[in-house]
Structure formats: C-alpha cells, structure tokens
PDB file of C-alpha atoms in Angstrom:
ATOM      1  CA  UNK A   1     -16.733 -81.992 148.127  1.00 67.00           C
ATOM      2  CA  UNK A   2     -16.301 -81.529 144.357  1.00 82.00           C
ATOM      3  CA  UNK A   3     -14.888 -78.043 144.863  1.00 82.00           C
ATOM      4  CA  UNK A   4     -12.399 -79.737 147.411  1.00 80.00           C
ATOM      5  CA  UNK A   5     -11.300 -82.209 144.696  1.00 79.00           C
ATOM      6  CA  UNK A   6     -11.162 -79.610 142.063  1.00 79.00           C
ATOM      7  CA  UNK A   7      -8.721 -77.765 144.354  1.00 82.00           C
ATOM      8  CA  UNK A   8      -6.602 -80.893 144.989  1.00 82.00           C
ATOM      9  CA  UNK A   9      -6.641 -81.480 141.089  1.00 76.00           C
ATOM     10  CA  UNK A  10      -5.406 -77.869 140.477  1.00 80.00           C
ATOM     11  CA  UNK A  11      -2.674 -78.094 143.114  1.00 84.00           C
ATOM     12  CA  UNK A  12      -1.555 -81.542 141.675  1.00 76.00           C
ATOM     13  CA  UNK A  13      -1.510 -80.160 138.136  1.00 78.00           C
ATOM     14  CA  UNK A  14       0.576 -76.998 139.217  1.00 78.00           C
ATOM     15  CA  UNK A  15       2.939 -79.278 141.155  1.00 76.00           C
ATOM     16  CA  UNK A  16       3.388 -81.559 138.201  1.00 80.00           C
ATOM     17  CA  UNK A  17       4.073 -78.774 135.719  1.00 76.00           C
ATOM     18  CA  UNK A  18       6.425 -77.383 138.394  1.00 78.00           C
ATOM     19  CA  UNK A  19       8.149 -80.664 138.800  1.00 78.00           C
ATOM     20  CA  UNK A  20       8.556 -81.003 134.875  1.00 78.00           C
ATOM     21  CA  UNK A  21       9.860 -77.451 134.538  1.00 74.00           C
ATOM     22  CA  UNK A  22      12.387 -78.060 137.456  1.00 73.00           C
ATOM     23  CA  UNK A  23      13.601 -81.231 135.830  1.00 69.00           C
ATOM     24  CA  UNK A  24      14.056 -79.500 132.593  1.00 68.00           C
ATOM     25  CA  UNK A  25      15.914 -76.565 134.043  1.00 66.00           C
ATOM     26  CA  UNK A  26      18.142 -79.177 136.203  1.00 63.00           C
ATOM     27  CA  UNK A  27      18.726 -81.104 132.965  1.00 64.00           C
ATOM     28  CA  UNK A  28      19.553 -77.970 130.788  1.00 61.00           C
ATOM     29  CA  UNK A  29      22.009 -76.650 133.461  1.00 59.00           C
ATOM     30  CA  UNK A  30      23.842 -79.901 134.051  1.00 70.00           C
ATOM     31  CA  UNK A  31      27.236 -80.003 132.461  1.00 67.00           C
ATOM     32  CA  UNK A  32      28.140 -83.210 130.784  1.00 76.00           C
ATOM     33  CA  UNK A  33      31.878 -83.997 130.864  1.00 80.00           C
ATOM     34  CA  UNK A  34      34.332 -86.800 130.180  1.00 83.00           C
ATOM     35  CA  UNK A  35      38.131 -87.073 130.299  1.00 81.00           C
ATOM     36  CA  UNK A  36      40.571 -88.628 127.997  1.00 85.00           C
ATOM     37  CA  UNK A  37      43.906 -90.154 129.186  1.00 84.00           C
ATOM     38  CA  UNK A  38      46.203 -88.670 126.708  1.00 86.00           C
ATOM     39  CA  UNK A  39      49.039 -91.090 127.255  1.00 86.00           C
ATOM     40  CA  UNK A  40      46.732 -93.974 126.515  1.00 86.00           C
ATOM     41  CA  UNK A  41      45.331 -91.989 123.571  1.00 88.00           C
ATOM     42  CA  UNK A  42      48.885 -91.212 122.069  1.00 89.00           C
ATOM     43  CA  UNK A  43      49.986 -94.952 122.577  1.00 91.00           C
ATOM     44  CA  UNK A  44      46.638 -96.448 121.041  1.00 91.00           C
ATOM     45  CA  UNK A  45      46.104 -93.970 118.067  1.00 93.00           C
ATOM     46  CA  UNK A  46      47.702 -95.446 114.725  1.00 94.00           C
ATOM     47  CA  UNK A  47      48.618 -91.925 113.660  1.00 94.00           C
ATOM     48  CA  UNK A  48      50.798 -91.197 116.749  1.00 94.00           C
ATOM     49  CA  UNK A  49      52.179 -94.989 116.549  1.00 95.00           C
ATOM     50  CA  UNK A  50      53.332 -94.078 113.027  1.00 95.00           C
ATOM     51  CA  UNK A  51      55.026 -90.895 114.078  1.00 96.00           C
ATOM     52  CA  UNK A  52      56.789 -92.951 117.013  1.00 96.00           C
ATOM     53  CA  UNK A  53      58.013 -95.575 114.483  1.00 96.00           C
ATOM     54  CA  UNK A  54      59.595 -92.744 112.495  1.00 96.00           C
ATOM     55  CA  UNK A  55      61.141 -91.065 115.433  1.00 96.00           C
ATOM     56  CA  UNK A  56      62.726 -94.648 116.607  1.00 96.00           C
ATOM     57  CA  UNK A  57      64.216 -95.020 113.010  1.00 97.00           C
ATOM     58  CA  UNK A  58      65.779 -91.424 113.258  1.00 96.00           C
ATOM     59  CA  UNK A  59      67.034 -91.966 116.772  1.00 96.00           C
ATOM     60  CA  UNK A  60      68.583 -95.386 115.633  1.00 96.00           C
ATOM     61  CA  UNK A  61      70.477 -93.437 112.912  1.00 96.00           C
ATOM     62  CA  UNK A  62      71.711 -90.716 115.347  1.00 95.00           C
ATOM     63  CA  UNK A  63      72.507 -93.431 117.974  1.00 95.00           C
ATOM     64  CA  UNK A  64      74.540 -95.350 115.621  1.00 96.00           C
ATOM     65  CA  UNK A  65      76.645 -92.307 114.475  1.00 96.00           C
ATOM     66  CA  UNK A  66      77.053 -91.285 118.120  1.00 95.00           C
ATOM     67  CA  UNK A  67      78.390 -94.741 118.929  1.00 96.00           C
ATOM     68  CA  UNK A  68      80.777 -94.581 115.959  1.00 96.00           C
ATOM     69  CA  UNK A  69      81.971 -91.185 117.664  1.00 96.00           C
ATOM     70  CA  UNK A  70      82.191 -92.627 121.009  1.00 96.00           C
ATOM     71  CA  UNK A  71      84.127 -95.694 119.825  1.00 96.00           C
ATOM     72  CA  UNK A  72      86.500 -93.297 118.008  1.00 96.00           C
ATOM     73  CA  UNK A  73      87.105 -91.362 121.235  1.00 95.00           C
ATOM     74  CA  UNK A  74      87.695 -94.544 123.148  1.00 96.00           C
ATOM     75  CA  UNK A  75      90.095 -95.683 120.578  1.00 96.00           C
ATOM     76  CA  UNK A  76      92.127 -92.435 120.652  1.00 94.00           C
ATOM     77  CA  UNK A  77      92.247 -92.533 124.342  1.00 95.00           C
ATOM     78  CA  UNK A  78      93.660 -96.162 124.288  1.00 95.00           C
ATOM     79  CA  UNK A  79      96.191 -95.000 121.827  1.00 94.00           C
ATOM     80  CA  UNK A  80      96.857 -91.903 123.946  1.00 93.00           C
ATOM     81  CA  UNK A  81      97.442 -94.178 127.231  1.00 93.00           C
ATOM     82  CA  UNK A  82     100.198 -95.975 125.440  1.00 92.00           C
ATOM     83  CA  UNK A  83     102.356 -93.003 124.605  1.00 93.00           C
ATOM     84  CA  UNK A  84     101.138 -90.287 127.125  1.00 91.00           C
ATOM     85  CA  UNK A  85     103.633 -91.141 129.992  1.00 92.00           C
ATOM     86  CA  UNK A  86     106.727 -91.026 127.819  1.00 93.00           C
ATOM     87  CA  UNK A  87     105.765 -88.093 125.558  1.00 92.00           C
ATOM     88  CA  UNK A  88     107.041 -84.579 125.575  1.00 94.00           C
ATOM     89  CA  UNK A  89     105.069 -81.757 127.201  1.00 94.00           C
ATOM     90  CA  UNK A  90     104.158 -80.389 123.859  1.00 95.00           C
ATOM     91  CA  UNK A  91     102.919 -83.738 122.767  1.00 95.00           C
ATOM     92  CA  UNK A  92     100.858 -84.166 125.904  1.00 93.00           C
ATOM     93  CA  UNK A  93      99.448 -80.802 125.481  1.00 95.00           C
ATOM     94  CA  UNK A  94      98.417 -81.722 121.858  1.00 96.00           C
ATOM     95  CA  UNK A  95      97.132 -85.165 122.830  1.00 95.00           C
ATOM     96  CA  UNK A  96      94.872 -83.565 125.705  1.00 96.00           C
ATOM     97  CA  UNK A  97      93.807 -80.756 123.381  1.00 96.00           C
ATOM     98  CA  UNK A  98      92.578 -83.374 120.757  1.00 96.00           C
ATOM     99  CA  UNK A  99      90.974 -85.493 123.552  1.00 96.00           C
ATOM    100  CA  UNK A 100      88.938 -82.450 124.862  1.00 96.00           C
ATOM    101  CA  UNK A 101      87.972 -81.507 121.289  1.00 97.00           C
ATOM    102  CA  UNK A 102      86.587 -85.008 120.541  1.00 96.00           C
ATOM    103  CA  UNK A 103      84.811 -85.107 123.859  1.00 97.00           C
ATOM    104  CA  UNK A 104      83.291 -81.665 123.037  1.00 97.00           C
ATOM    105  CA  UNK A 105      82.365 -82.610 119.588  1.00 97.00           C
ATOM    106  CA  UNK A 106      80.555 -85.748 120.984  1.00 96.00           C
ATOM    107  CA  UNK A 107      78.591 -83.481 123.378  1.00 96.00           C
ATOM    108  CA  UNK A 108      77.587 -81.288 120.673  1.00 97.00           C
ATOM    109  CA  UNK A 109      76.533 -84.127 118.549  1.00 96.00           C
ATOM    110  CA  UNK A 110      74.514 -85.546 121.506  1.00 96.00           C
ATOM    111  CA  UNK A 111      72.772 -82.100 121.966  1.00 97.00           C
ATOM    112  CA  UNK A 112      72.032 -81.852 118.271  1.00 96.00           C
ATOM    113  CA  UNK A 113      70.526 -85.258 118.356  1.00 95.00           C
ATOM    114  CA  UNK A 114      68.230 -84.249 121.368  1.00 96.00           C
ATOM    115  CA  UNK A 115      67.128 -80.990 119.736  1.00 96.00           C
ATOM    116  CA  UNK A 116      66.764 -82.712 116.214  1.00 95.00           C
ATOM    117  CA  UNK A 117      64.398 -85.408 117.678  1.00 95.00           C
ATOM    118  CA  UNK A 118      62.513 -82.740 119.661  1.00 96.00           C
ATOM    119  CA  UNK A 119      61.884 -80.677 116.578  1.00 97.00           C
ATOM    120  CA  UNK A 120      61.079 -83.836 114.395  1.00 96.00           C
ATOM    121  CA  UNK A 121      58.512 -84.940 117.027  1.00 95.00           C
ATOM    122  CA  UNK A 122      56.964 -81.474 117.166  1.00 95.00           C
ATOM    123  CA  UNK A 123      56.704 -81.351 113.323  1.00 96.00           C
ATOM    124  CA  UNK A 124      55.384 -84.972 112.984  1.00 96.00           C
ATOM    125  CA  UNK A 125      52.966 -84.612 115.780  1.00 94.00           C
ATOM    126  CA  UNK A 126      51.408 -81.485 114.690  1.00 94.00           C
ATOM    127  CA  UNK A 127      49.034 -83.086 112.229  1.00 94.00           C
ATOM    128  CA  UNK A 128      48.276 -85.845 114.657  1.00 93.00           C
ATOM    129  CA  UNK A 129      47.120 -83.333 117.281  1.00 90.00           C
ATOM    130  CA  UNK A 130      44.928 -81.614 114.608  1.00 90.00           C
ATOM    131  CA  UNK A 131      43.312 -84.981 113.722  1.00 92.00           C
ATOM    132  CA  UNK A 132      42.838 -85.661 117.388  1.00 89.00           C
ATOM    133  CA  UNK A 133      41.336 -82.211 118.268  1.00 87.00           C
ATOM    134  CA  UNK A 134      39.049 -82.278 115.097  1.00 89.00           C
ATOM    135  CA  UNK A 135      37.840 -85.899 116.030  1.00 90.00           C
ATOM    136  CA  UNK A 136      37.331 -85.063 119.673  1.00 87.00           C
ATOM    137  CA  UNK A 137      35.116 -82.079 118.704  1.00 86.00           C
ATOM    138  CA  UNK A 138      32.961 -84.233 116.616  1.00 89.00           C
ATOM    139  CA  UNK A 139      32.986 -87.087 119.123  1.00 88.00           C
ATOM    140  CA  UNK A 140      31.974 -84.628 121.919  1.00 86.00           C
ATOM    141  CA  UNK A 141      29.172 -83.151 120.045  1.00 85.00           C
ATOM    142  CA  UNK A 142      27.855 -86.701 119.136  1.00 89.00           C
ATOM    143  CA  UNK A 143      27.944 -87.626 122.778  1.00 85.00           C
ATOM    144  CA  UNK A 144      26.508 -84.417 124.073  1.00 83.00           C
ATOM    145  CA  UNK A 145      29.559 -83.596 126.161  1.00 82.00           C
ATOM    146  CA  UNK A 146      30.154 -79.964 127.143  1.00 81.00           C
ATOM    147  CA  UNK A 147      33.698 -80.355 128.544  1.00 80.00           C
ATOM    148  CA  UNK A 148      36.279 -83.001 127.875  1.00 82.00           C
ATOM    149  CA  UNK A 149      39.342 -82.900 130.263  1.00 79.00           C
ATOM    150  CA  UNK A 150      42.671 -84.418 129.207  1.00 79.00           C
ATOM    151  CA  UNK A 151      44.792 -86.117 131.784  1.00 72.00           C
ATOM    152  CA  UNK A 152      48.176 -87.418 131.731  1.00 66.00           C
ATOM    153  CA  UNK A 153      50.313 -88.912 134.595  1.00 61.00           C
ATOM    154  CA  UNK A 154      47.682 -88.787 137.003  1.00 54.00           C
ATOM    155  CA  UNK A 155      46.184 -85.407 136.782  1.00 51.00           C
ATOM    156  CA  UNK A 156      42.782 -86.883 137.079  1.00 46.00           C
ATOM    157  CA  UNK A 157      42.846 -88.352 140.552  1.00 43.00           C
ATOM    158  CA  UNK A 158      39.925 -90.502 140.275  1.00 47.00           C
ATOM    159  CA  UNK A 159      37.674 -91.510 137.389  1.00 52.00           C
ATOM    160  CA  UNK A 160      39.462 -94.173 135.135  1.00 53.00           C
ATOM    161  CA  UNK A 161      36.912 -96.659 134.207  1.00 56.00           C
ATOM    162  CA  UNK A 162      33.946 -94.517 135.139  1.00 58.00           C
ATOM    163  CA  UNK A 163      31.405 -93.342 132.725  1.00 71.00           C
ATOM    164  CA  UNK A 164      33.304 -90.083 132.531  1.00 73.00           C
ATOM    165  CA  UNK A 165      36.468 -91.927 131.089  1.00 77.00           C
ATOM    166  CA  UNK A 166      35.803 -91.758 127.416  1.00 82.00           C
ATOM    167  CA  UNK A 167      39.414 -92.691 126.390  1.00 84.00           C
ATOM    168  CA  UNK A 168      38.595 -96.273 124.909  1.00 86.00           C
ATOM    169  CA  UNK A 169      35.664 -95.150 123.102  1.00 87.00           C
ATOM    170  CA  UNK A 170      37.250 -92.099 121.592  1.00 85.00           C
ATOM    171  CA  UNK A 171      40.356 -94.053 120.566  1.00 88.00           C
ATOM    172  CA  UNK A 172      38.245 -96.508 118.835  1.00 90.00           C
ATOM    173  CA  UNK A 173      36.483 -93.668 117.048  1.00 89.00           C
ATOM    174  CA  UNK A 174      39.655 -91.984 116.039  1.00 88.00           C
ATOM    175  CA  UNK A 175      41.192 -94.961 114.833  1.00 90.00           C
ATOM    176  CA  UNK A 176      38.245 -95.797 112.580  1.00 90.00           C
ATOM    177  CA  UNK A 177      38.021 -92.119 111.274  1.00 87.00           C
ATOM    178  CA  UNK A 178      41.840 -92.016 110.274  1.00 85.00           C
ATOM    179  CA  UNK A 179      42.616 -95.661 109.594  1.00 78.00           C
TER     180      UNK A 179
END
C-alpha cells in the first residue's frame, strides 16, 4: 500500500511540476497588447493642443487676407457690371482679362494657404510625434506591453473601453511627462 501511495505521490509531483512549467510557457508566450485612439490622443495631449492653437492663428491670418482678396474681386465685378454692357469690345476684353487674373490670383492664394498650413502642421507636429513615440515606448515597457496598436476613425473595430484600450491612461502619462 505504501508503494501505491508513493507512486501516486510521484505522479502528483510530476503533474504539478508539468502544470507549473505549462503555465510558465503559456505566460511567456502570451503577447500583451493595447491600443491607443490617436484622434483622442491628439485632441487630449497638451503639446498637440498648442500646435492646433498656433495653426488656427495662422489660418485666421490667411483667411483674413483671402477675404480681402475675395472682397476686392467682388467689388471689381460689381463695378464691371455697371459698365460692361455699354463698353467697347476692347474694354470688355480688358475687364474680362482682369477678372480672370483676379480669380486665378485668388485660386493661387487659396492653394498657397492650403500648402502652407500643411507644411506648418508637419513641421510643428514633428516634435510632438517624437514626444508621443518616446513616451509610448516608456509607457509600454512599464506596463509590460509587447505591442501597441494605433487606431483612428474606427480602424479598431472593437475594444474601446476594454482593458486593451490604454488611451486615457497614456494621455494622462503623456501630459504629466510633458506638462
């Protein structure tokens, strides 16, 4: 009988050790992941908010200048309407040519505004992205995360509010680090 209990004890010990080894292997091969909602991150991070404020100021300047040009075009067209019907063919051509020139100038200005704001956003956001990436690497190491996905406009189909959603915690970490 003692021999029987000895065999059972040995089997129990082997199974226990096997179970512990199995748990350790499973735990070590498990990938820990999270995701960050980049839209929420960029609207919540003080560094990105500062950049957006600067961009709004710059856009307001451009918009004011564009409105001035548009008003000038509108005033020109109003004056042109008054004399166009009774004007000579050469005057009509000159007026139309100037109108086209003003319209094209407004179009070039609008395009320059768009390109200027895009370049400015890119330049101003570069250090913000570096801060985010640096902080996210540190945050991930501290949390033991192996992979962090970024989501924007619904590229993560499900998960918001789950344990995998680290957005709020990371925004808090980021703002404390760079504020």
